[in-house]
Amino acid sequence: MLNVVSIIIGIVGTLFGILTTLKGFKDKSNFEEKKKDEKFNAICIDLEYIKSSIDENTENLDNISESIVESNIKIARIDERLNEATKRIDKLEREKV
């Protein structure tokens, strides 16, 4: 009878140890999963920041491109007026001589 009780206590102790170990693994797995989720969320936030920065830079580049086009148009007009003024000056110089 004492042997049977010892065996039952041993089996119950072993099962309790196994269950405790499994629970520990599960808790560790949950902890690791939580850490992975936190890292994933941090990465998503970083990606959103990068996307907004890229969108802002794209808008800035569009504004710069428009400004460059306007500047090129103004330079072309100035160059055209300069050529006309040069021709008039040359014509006046020839008439003087």
mmCIF file of C-alpha atoms in Angstrom:
data_model
loop_
_atom_site.group_PDB
_atom_site.id
_atom_site.type_symbol
_atom_site.label_atom_id
_atom_site.label_comp_id
_atom_site.label_asym_id
_atom_site.label_seq_id
_atom_site.Cartn_x
_atom_site.Cartn_y
_atom_site.Cartn_z
ATOM 1 C CA MET A 1 0.000 0.000 0.000
ATOM 2 C CA LEU A 2 2.832 2.393 0.847
ATOM 3 C CA ASN A 3 4.467 1.586 -2.480
ATOM 4 C CA VAL A 4 1.282 2.404 -4.371
ATOM 5 C CA VAL A 5 0.961 5.740 -2.555
ATOM 6 C CA SER A 6 4.627 6.517 -3.288
ATOM 7 C CA ILE A 7 4.132 5.668 -6.946
ATOM 8 C CA ILE A 8 0.993 7.830 -7.153
ATOM 9 C CA ILE A 9 2.772 10.737 -5.446
ATOM 10 C CA GLY A 10 5.712 10.312 -7.829
ATOM 11 C CA ILE A 11 3.437 10.258 -10.872
ATOM 12 C CA VAL A 12 1.487 13.308 -9.634
ATOM 13 C CA GLY A 13 4.762 15.140 -8.904
ATOM 14 C CA THR A 14 6.121 14.259 -12.332
ATOM 15 C CA LEU A 15 2.906 15.403 -14.040
ATOM 16 C CA PHE A 16 2.950 18.608 -12.023
ATOM 17 C CA GLY A 17 6.566 19.200 -13.077
ATOM 18 C CA ILE A 18 5.719 18.561 -16.716
ATOM 19 C CA LEU A 19 2.718 20.908 -16.570
ATOM 20 C CA THR A 20 4.778 23.608 -14.848
ATOM 21 C CA THR A 21 7.475 23.283 -17.503
ATOM 22 C CA LEU A 22 4.916 23.472 -20.319
ATOM 23 C CA LYS A 23 3.336 26.540 -18.723
ATOM 24 C CA GLY A 24 6.784 28.133 -18.497
ATOM 25 C CA PHE A 25 7.403 27.454 -22.179
ATOM 26 C CA LYS A 26 3.983 28.887 -23.020
ATOM 27 C CA ASP A 27 4.630 32.009 -20.925
ATOM 28 C CA LYS A 28 8.024 32.430 -22.579
ATOM 29 C CA SER A 29 6.410 31.966 -25.982
ATOM 30 C CA ASN A 30 3.766 34.581 -25.125
ATOM 31 C CA PHE A 31 6.493 36.954 -23.929
ATOM 32 C CA GLU A 32 8.471 36.432 -27.130
ATOM 33 C CA GLU A 33 5.307 36.895 -29.203
ATOM 34 C CA LYS A 34 4.594 40.141 -27.351
ATOM 35 C CA LYS A 35 8.154 41.328 -28.033
ATOM 36 C CA LYS A 36 7.733 40.450 -31.724
ATOM 37 C CA ASP A 37 4.460 42.400 -31.817
ATOM 38 C CA GLU A 38 6.145 45.400 -30.199
ATOM 39 C CA LYS A 39 8.986 45.257 -32.723
ATOM 40 C CA PHE A 40 6.488 44.883 -35.592
ATOM 41 C CA ASN A 41 4.518 47.900 -34.354
ATOM 42 C CA ALA A 42 7.716 49.929 -34.018
ATOM 43 C CA ILE A 43 8.681 48.995 -37.578
ATOM 44 C CA CYS A 44 5.212 49.987 -38.833
ATOM 45 C CA ILE A 45 5.485 53.354 -37.101
ATOM 46 C CA ASP A 46 8.940 53.886 -38.620
ATOM 47 C CA LEU A 47 7.609 52.969 -42.067
ATOM 48 C CA GLU A 48 4.727 55.405 -41.698
ATOM 49 C CA TYR A 49 7.204 58.144 -40.740
ATOM 50 C CA ILE A 50 9.401 57.301 -43.725
ATOM 51 C CA LYS A 51 6.369 57.326 -46.041
ATOM 52 C CA SER A 52 5.216 60.718 -44.775
ATOM 53 C CA SER A 53 8.757 62.074 -45.193
ATOM 54 C CA ILE A 54 8.911 60.761 -48.749
ATOM 55 C CA ASP A 55 5.501 62.284 -49.531
ATOM 56 C CA GLU A 56 6.645 65.623 -48.106
ATOM 57 C CA ASN A 57 9.895 65.479 -50.101
ATOM 58 C CA THR A 58 7.963 64.617 -53.261
ATOM 59 C CA GLU A 59 5.754 67.652 -52.745
ATOM 60 C CA ASN A 60 8.830 69.815 -52.170
ATOM 61 C CA LEU A 61 10.444 68.454 -55.333
ATOM 62 C CA ASP A 62 7.289 69.252 -57.314
ATOM 63 C CA ASN A 63 7.406 72.834 -56.026
ATOM 64 C CA ILE A 64 11.101 73.084 -56.862
ATOM 65 C CA SER A 65 10.463 71.709 -60.359
ATOM 66 C CA GLU A 66 7.752 74.324 -60.949
ATOM 67 C CA SER A 67 10.096 77.027 -59.708
ATOM 68 C CA ILE A 68 12.854 75.826 -62.045
ATOM 69 C CA VAL A 69 10.479 75.852 -65.013
ATOM 70 C CA GLU A 70 9.378 79.401 -64.161
ATOM 71 C CA SER A 71 13.015 80.478 -63.786
ATOM 72 C CA ASN A 72 13.918 78.918 -67.138
ATOM 73 C CA ILE A 73 11.069 80.808 -68.811
ATOM 74 C CA LYS A 74 12.238 84.077 -67.245
ATOM 75 C CA ILE A 75 15.844 83.400 -68.313
ATOM 76 C CA ALA A 76 14.695 82.693 -71.872
ATOM 77 C CA ARG A 77 12.795 86.006 -71.947
ATOM 78 C CA ILE A 78 15.799 87.877 -70.548
ATOM 79 C CA ASP A 79 18.074 86.224 -73.113
ATOM 80 C CA GLU A 80 15.683 87.188 -75.887
ATOM 81 C CA ARG A 81 15.559 90.805 -74.706
ATOM 82 C CA LEU A 82 19.341 90.862 -74.367
ATOM 83 C CA ASN A 83 19.741 89.665 -77.942
ATOM 84 C CA GLU A 84 17.304 92.329 -79.159
ATOM 85 C CA ALA A 85 19.092 95.023 -77.153
ATOM 86 C CA THR A 86 22.462 93.873 -78.506
ATOM 87 C CA LYS A 87 21.145 94.074 -82.075
ATOM 88 C CA ARG A 88 19.818 97.589 -81.466
ATOM 89 C CA ILE A 89 23.117 98.693 -79.925
ATOM 90 C CA ASP A 90 25.043 97.218 -82.855
ATOM 91 C CA LYS A 91 22.682 98.975 -85.295
ATOM 92 C CA LEU A 92 23.133 102.317 -83.483
ATOM 93 C CA GLU A 93 26.929 101.898 -83.460
ATOM 94 C CA ARG A 94 26.952 101.181 -87.194
ATOM 95 C CA GLU A 95 24.792 104.233 -87.866
ATOM 96 C CA LYS A 96 27.190 106.437 -85.867
ATOM 97 C CA VAL A 97 30.198 105.337 -87.831
#
